[in-house]
PDB file of C-alpha atoms in Angstrom:
ATOM      1  CA  UNK A  52     -43.793 -18.876-188.601  1.00  0.00           C
ATOM      2  CA  UNK A  53     -45.887 -22.022-188.612  1.00  0.00           C
ATOM      3  CA  UNK A  54     -44.163 -25.244-189.486  1.00  0.00           C
ATOM      4  CA  UNK A  55     -45.432 -28.125-191.564  1.00  0.00           C
ATOM      5  CA  UNK A  56     -48.779 -29.350-190.323  1.00  0.00           C
ATOM      6  CA  UNK A  57     -50.464 -32.673-190.968  1.00  0.00           C
ATOM      7  CA  UNK A  58     -53.908 -34.038-190.303  1.00  0.00           C
ATOM      8  CA  UNK A  59     -55.237 -36.148-188.853  1.00  0.00           C
ATOM      9  CA  UNK A  60     -52.592 -36.930-186.262  1.00  0.00           C
ATOM     10  CA  UNK A  61     -53.978 -40.431-185.854  1.00  0.00           C
ATOM     11  CA  UNK A  62     -56.173 -42.525-188.105  1.00  0.00           C
ATOM     12  CA  UNK A  63     -57.541 -45.983-187.428  1.00  0.00           C
ATOM     13  CA  UNK A  64     -59.258 -47.662-190.344  1.00  0.00           C
ATOM     14  CA  UNK A  65     -60.526 -51.067-191.291  1.00  0.00           C
ATOM     15  CA  UNK A  66     -58.780 -53.136-193.902  1.00  0.00           C
ATOM     16  CA  UNK A  67     -60.158 -52.373-197.351  1.00  0.00           C
ATOM     17  CA  UNK A  68     -61.214 -48.800-196.584  1.00  0.00           C
ATOM     18  CA  UNK A  69     -59.752 -45.749-198.306  1.00  0.00           C
ATOM     19  CA  UNK A  70     -57.925 -43.055-196.304  1.00  0.00           C
ATOM     20  CA  UNK A  71     -56.846 -39.526-197.099  1.00  0.00           C
ATOM     21  CA  UNK A  72     -53.982 -37.799-195.317  1.00  0.00           C
ATOM     22  CA  UNK A  73     -53.346 -34.061-195.503  1.00  0.00           C
ATOM     23  CA  UNK A  74     -50.196 -31.952-195.428  1.00  0.00           C
ATOM     24  CA  UNK A  75     -49.873 -28.168-195.180  1.00  0.00           C
ATOM     25  CA  UNK A  76     -46.309 -27.137-196.057  1.00  0.00           C
ATOM     26  CA  UNK A  77     -44.467 -24.110-194.741  1.00  0.00           C
ATOM     27  CA  UNK A  78     -45.699 -21.017-196.549  1.00  0.00           C
ATOM     28  CA  UNK A  79     -43.469 -20.200-199.497  1.00  0.00           C
ATOM     29  CA  UNK A  80     -41.958 -23.659-199.740  1.00  0.00           C
ATOM     30  CA  UNK A  81     -42.323 -24.944-203.273  1.00  0.00           C
ATOM     31  CA  UNK A  82     -40.991 -28.471-202.751  1.00  0.00           C
ATOM     32  CA  UNK A  83     -43.007 -31.086-200.848  1.00  0.00           C
ATOM     33  CA  UNK A  84     -42.122 -34.679-199.986  1.00  0.00           C
ATOM     34  CA  UNK A  85     -44.037 -37.603-198.508  1.00  0.00           C
ATOM     35  CA  UNK A  86     -42.237 -40.332-196.557  1.00  0.00           C
ATOM     36  CA  UNK A  87     -43.399 -43.444-194.727  1.00  0.00           C
ATOM     37  CA  UNK A  88     -41.951 -44.616-191.412  1.00  0.00           C
ATOM     38  CA  UNK A  89     -42.687 -48.161-190.392  1.00  0.00           C
ATOM     39  CA  UNK A  90     -42.290 -49.127-186.762  1.00  0.00           C
ATOM     40  CA  UNK A  91     -38.635 -49.245-185.773  1.00  0.00           C
ATOM     41  CA  UNK A  92     -37.416 -48.353-189.233  1.00  0.00           C
ATOM     42  CA  UNK A  93     -36.084 -45.384-191.111  1.00  0.00           C
ATOM     43  CA  UNK A  94     -38.119 -43.227-193.401  1.00  0.00           C
ATOM     44  CA  UNK A  95     -38.884 -44.334-196.948  1.00  0.00           C
ATOM     45  CA  UNK A  96     -39.421 -41.795-199.719  1.00  0.00           C
ATOM     46  CA  UNK A  97     -42.845 -41.974-201.383  1.00  0.00           C
ATOM     47  CA  UNK A  98     -43.438 -38.986-203.654  1.00  0.00           C
ATOM     48  CA  UNK A  99     -42.092 -35.497-204.422  1.00  0.00           C
ATOM     49  CA  UNK A 100     -43.839 -32.365-205.725  1.00  0.00           C
ATOM     50  CA  UNK A 101     -42.196 -29.218-207.047  1.00  0.00           C
ATOM     51  CA  UNK A 102     -44.438 -26.363-208.104  1.00  0.00           C
ATOM     52  CA  UNK A 103     -46.503 -27.269-211.139  1.00  0.00           C
ATOM     53  CA  UNK A 104     -44.046 -29.860-212.437  1.00  0.00           C
ATOM     54  CA  UNK A 105     -45.003 -33.514-212.785  1.00  0.00           C
ATOM     55  CA  UNK A 106     -44.471 -35.254-209.441  1.00  0.00           C
ATOM     56  CA  UNK A 107     -41.765 -37.853-208.845  1.00  0.00           C
ATOM     57  CA  UNK A 108     -43.805 -40.931-207.902  1.00  0.00           C
ATOM     58  CA  UNK A 109     -40.902 -43.357-207.915  1.00  0.00           C
ATOM     59  CA  UNK A 110     -41.277 -44.284-204.236  1.00  0.00           C
ATOM     60  CA  UNK A 111     -44.968 -45.183-204.216  1.00  0.00           C
ATOM     61  CA  UNK A 112     -45.178 -48.873-203.188  1.00  0.00           C
ATOM     62  CA  UNK A 113     -48.266 -49.773-205.201  1.00  0.00           C
ATOM     63  CA  UNK A 114     -51.006 -48.311-207.376  1.00  0.00           C
ATOM     64  CA  UNK A 115     -53.208 -48.114-204.286  1.00  0.00           C
ATOM     65  CA  UNK A 116     -51.174 -45.061-203.287  1.00  0.00           C
ATOM     66  CA  UNK A 117     -51.685 -41.689-204.932  1.00  0.00           C
ATOM     67  CA  UNK A 118     -51.070 -38.069-204.038  1.00  0.00           C
ATOM     68  CA  UNK A 119     -52.099 -34.665-205.247  1.00  0.00           C
ATOM     69  CA  UNK A 120     -50.918 -31.148-204.692  1.00  0.00           C
ATOM     70  CA  UNK A 121     -52.574 -27.984-205.883  1.00  0.00           C
ATOM     71  CA  UNK A 122     -49.926 -25.475-206.900  1.00  0.00           C
ATOM     72  CA  UNK A 123     -47.627 -24.788-203.980  1.00  0.00           C
ATOM     73  CA  UNK A 124     -50.100 -25.443-201.217  1.00  0.00           C
ATOM     74  CA  UNK A 125     -51.808 -28.370-199.557  1.00  0.00           C
ATOM     75  CA  UNK A 126     -51.088 -31.949-200.529  1.00  0.00           C
ATOM     76  CA  UNK A 127     -53.174 -35.050-199.926  1.00  0.00           C
ATOM     77  CA  UNK A 128     -51.942 -38.639-199.873  1.00  0.00           C
ATOM     78  CA  UNK A 129     -54.637 -41.204-200.598  1.00  0.00           C
ATOM     79  CA  UNK A 130     -54.380 -44.909-199.869  1.00  0.00           C
ATOM     80  CA  UNK A 131     -57.103 -47.029-201.427  1.00  0.00           C
ATOM     81  CA  UNK A 132     -58.199 -50.440-200.176  1.00  0.00           C
ATOM     82  CA  UNK A 133     -55.885 -50.223-197.163  1.00  0.00           C
ATOM     83  CA  UNK A 134     -53.955 -53.292-196.064  1.00  0.00           C
ATOM     84  CA  UNK A 135     -52.433 -54.079-192.673  1.00  0.00           C
ATOM     85  CA  UNK A 136     -48.944 -53.549-194.067  1.00  0.00           C
ATOM     86  CA  UNK A 137     -49.909 -49.927-194.753  1.00  0.00           C
ATOM     87  CA  UNK A 138     -49.854 -49.289-190.999  1.00  0.00           C
ATOM     88  CA  UNK A 139     -47.111 -46.722-190.445  1.00  0.00           C
ATOM     89  CA  UNK A 140     -46.461 -43.070-189.722  1.00  0.00           C
ATOM     90  CA  UNK A 141     -46.782 -40.963-192.842  1.00  0.00           C
ATOM     91  CA  UNK A 142     -44.582 -37.878-192.780  1.00  0.00           C
ATOM     92  CA  UNK A 143     -44.647 -34.828-194.957  1.00  0.00           C
ATOM     93  CA  UNK A 144     -41.709 -32.480-195.441  1.00  0.00           C
ATOM     94  CA  UNK A 145     -41.325 -29.221-197.282  1.00  0.00           C
ATOM     95  CA  UNK A 146     -38.320 -27.420-198.668  1.00  0.00           C
ATOM     96  CA  UNK A 147     -37.812 -23.873-199.888  1.00  0.00           C
ATOM     97  CA  UNK A 148     -37.150 -24.960-203.461  1.00  0.00           C
ATOM     98  CA  UNK A 149     -36.156 -27.927-205.594  1.00  0.00           C
ATOM     99  CA  UNK A 150     -32.520 -26.984-205.147  1.00  0.00           C
ATOM    100  CA  UNK A 151     -32.663 -26.578-201.373  1.00  0.00           C
ATOM    101  CA  UNK A 152     -31.261 -29.444-199.348  1.00  0.00           C
ATOM    102  CA  UNK A 153     -32.916 -28.741-196.010  1.00  0.00           C
ATOM    103  CA  UNK A 154     -36.253 -30.462-195.464  1.00  0.00           C
ATOM    104  CA  UNK A 155     -38.584 -29.598-192.616  1.00  0.00           C
ATOM    105  CA  UNK A 156     -40.876 -32.343-191.390  1.00  0.00           C
ATOM    106  CA  UNK A 157     -44.375 -32.276-190.003  1.00  0.00           C
ATOM    107  CA  UNK A 158     -45.426 -34.343-186.973  1.00  0.00           C
ATOM    108  CA  UNK A 159     -46.820 -37.124-189.127  1.00  0.00           C
ATOM    109  CA  UNK A 160     -50.057 -39.078-189.324  1.00  0.00           C
ATOM    110  CA  UNK A 161     -50.067 -42.423-187.549  1.00  0.00           C
ATOM    111  CA  UNK A 162     -52.157 -44.830-189.627  1.00  0.00           C
ATOM    112  CA  UNK A 163     -53.364 -48.076-188.127  1.00  0.00           C
ATOM    113  CA  UNK A 164     -55.163 -50.570-190.350  1.00  0.00           C
ATOM    114  CA  UNK A 165     -57.126 -53.173-188.396  1.00  0.00           C
TER     115      UNK A 165
ATOM    116  CA  UNK B  71     -31.081 -52.803-201.038  1.00  0.00           C
ATOM    117  CA  UNK B  72     -30.207 -50.683-198.048  1.00  0.00           C
ATOM    118  CA  UNK B  73     -28.121 -47.800-199.299  1.00  0.00           C
ATOM    119  CA  UNK B  74     -27.438 -46.247-195.876  1.00  0.00           C
ATOM    120  CA  UNK B  75     -26.483 -48.521-193.001  1.00  0.00           C
ATOM    121  CA  UNK B  76     -26.599 -47.133-189.463  1.00  0.00           C
ATOM    122  CA  UNK B  77     -25.196 -48.462-186.204  1.00  0.00           C
ATOM    123  CA  UNK B  78     -25.670 -49.065-183.383  1.00  0.00           C
ATOM    124  CA  UNK B  79     -29.405 -49.709-183.187  1.00  0.00           C
ATOM    125  CA  UNK B  80     -29.428 -48.464-179.596  1.00  0.00           C
ATOM    126  CA  UNK B  81     -26.985 -46.674-177.350  1.00  0.00           C
ATOM    127  CA  UNK B  82     -26.828 -45.869-173.654  1.00  0.00           C
ATOM    128  CA  UNK B  83     -24.453 -43.127-172.540  1.00  0.00           C
ATOM    129  CA  UNK B  84     -23.810 -41.555-169.182  1.00  0.00           C
ATOM    130  CA  UNK B  85     -24.506 -37.855-168.728  1.00  0.00           C
ATOM    131  CA  UNK B  86     -21.480 -35.884-169.830  1.00  0.00           C
ATOM    132  CA  UNK B  87     -20.173 -38.664-172.036  1.00  0.00           C
ATOM    133  CA  UNK B  88     -19.692 -38.780-175.797  1.00  0.00           C
ATOM    134  CA  UNK B  89     -22.326 -40.414-177.992  1.00  0.00           C
ATOM    135  CA  UNK B  90     -21.117 -41.755-181.337  1.00  0.00           C
ATOM    136  CA  UNK B  91     -23.385 -43.002-184.115  1.00  0.00           C
ATOM    137  CA  UNK B  92     -22.021 -44.336-187.378  1.00  0.00           C
ATOM    138  CA  UNK B  93     -23.360 -44.553-190.914  1.00  0.00           C
ATOM    139  CA  UNK B  94     -22.052 -46.043-194.124  1.00  0.00           C
ATOM    140  CA  UNK B  95     -23.347 -45.401-197.600  1.00  0.00           C
ATOM    141  CA  UNK B  96     -22.987 -47.138-200.948  1.00  0.00           C
ATOM    142  CA  UNK B  97     -23.956 -44.584-203.573  1.00  0.00           C
ATOM    143  CA  UNK B  98     -20.982 -42.356-204.401  1.00  0.00           C
ATOM    144  CA  UNK B  99     -23.334 -39.877-206.083  1.00  0.00           C
ATOM    145  CA  UNK B 100     -24.736 -38.794-202.718  1.00  0.00           C
ATOM    146  CA  UNK B 101     -23.774 -35.170-202.060  1.00  0.00           C
ATOM    147  CA  UNK B 102     -25.610 -34.236-198.872  1.00  0.00           C
ATOM    148  CA  UNK B 103     -25.517 -36.017-195.529  1.00  0.00           C
ATOM    149  CA  UNK B 104     -27.882 -34.763-192.794  1.00  0.00           C
ATOM    150  CA  UNK B 105     -28.603 -36.048-189.324  1.00  0.00           C
ATOM    151  CA  UNK B 106     -32.106 -35.854-187.939  1.00  0.00           C
ATOM    152  CA  UNK B 107     -33.260 -36.028-184.322  1.00  0.00           C
ATOM    153  CA  UNK B 108     -36.698 -37.438-183.550  1.00  0.00           C
ATOM    154  CA  UNK B 109     -38.561 -37.381-180.251  1.00  0.00           C
ATOM    155  CA  UNK B 110     -41.518 -39.722-179.654  1.00  0.00           C
ATOM    156  CA  UNK B 111     -44.657 -38.531-181.402  1.00  0.00           C
ATOM    157  CA  UNK B 112     -42.807 -35.841-183.324  1.00  0.00           C
ATOM    158  CA  UNK B 113     -41.468 -35.520-186.830  1.00  0.00           C
ATOM    159  CA  UNK B 114     -37.714 -35.642-187.456  1.00  0.00           C
ATOM    160  CA  UNK B 115     -35.899 -32.339-186.948  1.00  0.00           C
ATOM    161  CA  UNK B 116     -32.762 -31.441-188.892  1.00  0.00           C
ATOM    162  CA  UNK B 117     -29.830 -31.416-186.483  1.00  0.00           C
ATOM    163  CA  UNK B 118     -26.720 -30.912-188.594  1.00  0.00           C
ATOM    164  CA  UNK B 119     -25.630 -31.687-192.141  1.00  0.00           C
ATOM    165  CA  UNK B 120     -22.447 -31.929-194.191  1.00  0.00           C
ATOM    166  CA  UNK B 121     -21.415 -31.845-197.833  1.00  0.00           C
ATOM    167  CA  UNK B 122     -18.667 -34.212-199.085  1.00  0.00           C
ATOM    168  CA  UNK B 123     -16.151 -31.429-199.721  1.00  0.00           C
ATOM    169  CA  UNK B 124     -15.357 -31.127-195.998  1.00  0.00           C
ATOM    170  CA  UNK B 125     -14.251 -33.761-193.496  1.00  0.00           C
ATOM    171  CA  UNK B 126     -15.807 -32.303-190.369  1.00  0.00           C
ATOM    172  CA  UNK B 127     -18.532 -29.911-189.320  1.00  0.00           C
ATOM    173  CA  UNK B 128     -19.221 -28.779-185.789  1.00  0.00           C
ATOM    174  CA  UNK B 129     -22.266 -27.027-184.385  1.00  0.00           C
ATOM    175  CA  UNK B 130     -22.231 -26.619-180.627  1.00  0.00           C
ATOM    176  CA  UNK B 131     -22.015 -30.064-179.040  1.00  0.00           C
ATOM    177  CA  UNK B 132     -22.735 -31.850-182.320  1.00  0.00           C
ATOM    178  CA  UNK B 133     -20.036 -32.823-184.816  1.00  0.00           C
ATOM    179  CA  UNK B 134     -20.216 -34.710-188.089  1.00  0.00           C
ATOM    180  CA  UNK B 135     -17.071 -36.522-189.201  1.00  0.00           C
ATOM    181  CA  UNK B 136     -17.019 -37.489-192.876  1.00  0.00           C
ATOM    182  CA  UNK B 137     -14.706 -39.989-194.595  1.00  0.00           C
ATOM    183  CA  UNK B 138     -15.306 -39.888-198.324  1.00  0.00           C
ATOM    184  CA  UNK B 139     -12.866 -42.659-199.247  1.00  0.00           C
ATOM    185  CA  UNK B 140     -14.433 -45.047-196.727  1.00  0.00           C
ATOM    186  CA  UNK B 141     -17.960 -43.865-197.560  1.00  0.00           C
ATOM    187  CA  UNK B 142     -18.670 -43.374-193.893  1.00  0.00           C
ATOM    188  CA  UNK B 143     -19.876 -40.551-191.688  1.00  0.00           C
ATOM    189  CA  UNK B 144     -20.587 -40.280-188.014  1.00  0.00           C
ATOM    190  CA  UNK B 145     -22.326 -38.074-185.474  1.00  0.00           C
ATOM    191  CA  UNK B 146     -20.573 -37.200-182.241  1.00  0.00           C
ATOM    192  CA  UNK B 147     -22.537 -35.677-179.380  1.00  0.00           C
ATOM    193  CA  UNK B 148     -20.196 -34.191-176.806  1.00  0.00           C
ATOM    194  CA  UNK B 149     -21.198 -33.711-173.162  1.00  0.00           C
ATOM    195  CA  UNK B 150     -24.356 -35.766-173.736  1.00  0.00           C
ATOM    196  CA  UNK B 151     -27.391 -34.652-171.740  1.00  0.00           C
ATOM    197  CA  UNK B 152     -30.618 -36.451-170.755  1.00  0.00           C
ATOM    198  CA  UNK B 153     -32.452 -34.054-173.098  1.00  0.00           C
ATOM    199  CA  UNK B 154     -30.490 -35.584-175.988  1.00  0.00           C
ATOM    200  CA  UNK B 155     -32.348 -38.869-175.456  1.00  0.00           C
ATOM    201  CA  UNK B 156     -34.086 -39.414-178.784  1.00  0.00           C
ATOM    202  CA  UNK B 157     -33.854 -41.407-181.987  1.00  0.00           C
ATOM    203  CA  UNK B 158     -31.214 -40.228-184.439  1.00  0.00           C
ATOM    204  CA  UNK B 159     -31.332 -40.881-188.164  1.00  0.00           C
ATOM    205  CA  UNK B 160     -28.593 -40.383-190.690  1.00  0.00           C
ATOM    206  CA  UNK B 161     -29.591 -39.770-194.262  1.00  0.00           C
ATOM    207  CA  UNK B 162     -28.098 -39.092-197.665  1.00  0.00           C
ATOM    208  CA  UNK B 163     -29.314 -37.583-200.892  1.00  0.00           C
ATOM    209  CA  UNK B 164     -28.268 -36.453-204.332  1.00  0.00           C
ATOM    210  CA  UNK B 165     -29.712 -33.755-206.522  1.00  0.00           C
ATOM    211  CA  UNK B 166     -31.097 -35.489-209.602  1.00  0.00           C
ATOM    212  CA  UNK B 167     -33.625 -34.010-211.992  1.00  0.00           C
ATOM    213  CA  UNK B 168     -34.877 -31.713-209.319  1.00  0.00           C
ATOM    214  CA  UNK B 169     -35.674 -32.596-205.761  1.00  0.00           C
ATOM    215  CA  UNK B 170     -33.610 -34.014-202.975  1.00  0.00           C
ATOM    216  CA  UNK B 171     -34.981 -37.433-202.039  1.00  0.00           C
ATOM    217  CA  UNK B 172     -33.511 -38.518-198.724  1.00  0.00           C
ATOM    218  CA  UNK B 173     -32.419 -42.110-198.105  1.00  0.00           C
ATOM    219  CA  UNK B 174     -32.475 -42.796-194.381  1.00  0.00           C
ATOM    220  CA  UNK B 175     -30.643 -45.151-192.074  1.00  0.00           C
ATOM    221  CA  UNK B 176     -32.703 -47.306-189.727  1.00  0.00           C
ATOM    222  CA  UNK B 177     -32.168 -45.079-186.696  1.00  0.00           C
ATOM    223  CA  UNK B 178     -30.352 -45.190-183.354  1.00  0.00           C
ATOM    224  CA  UNK B 179     -32.203 -44.906-180.060  1.00  0.00           C
ATOM    225  CA  UNK B 180     -30.019 -42.900-177.716  1.00  0.00           C
ATOM    226  CA  UNK B 181     -30.595 -42.867-173.991  1.00  0.00           C
ATOM    227  CA  UNK B 182     -28.528 -40.582-171.805  1.00  0.00           C
ATOM    228  CA  UNK B 183     -28.574 -41.639-168.180  1.00  0.00           C
ATOM    229  CA  UNK B 184     -27.929 -39.468-165.144  1.00  0.00           C
TER     230      UNK B 184
END
């Protein structure tokens, strides 16, 4: 009964570099969400995947952010040309289905852009 | 526009006391109101949740009180323990076109002192 896993746990990158963050949802969970948590703030929704449907990208802050998910498995969040304001904890959550309310979060990836 | 407002920002309670955290929301379409508990370095964990058709839900020492007309809900932690020291987030969501995007409050840092 593994939970949601994310890698890496910490990432330090230089401004302008691209980064890729990975999320492994709970097995059997078809819905997957990415959120961003800035220091001392609540979580902000970024993007949502459900099965093979088109993702809901309404929370992505700029076109430097993109995400992919293959079927109902792993998802990657990519940030291109990172900026200092991208520094945050990026959290992934999965849910049993699109209609399920409960979301289960991974431990997050702490991204620091220097 | 902050759709979920949470207070207080921080809270210190004596062991055995009652911790109360309040949230107010603006969007009357929200139909699910969870509370998450987050320990340092960990992802948020679902603590308790309520739907708007009930005014109160209790699970062990944790109770959600919900006031639909006032658009407010609160978390009560009875007999608070040092192990309850964590950051608590309220959230709200509505099912719309699939998915369950959570809108979070800004969090409350709870410290329970001996």
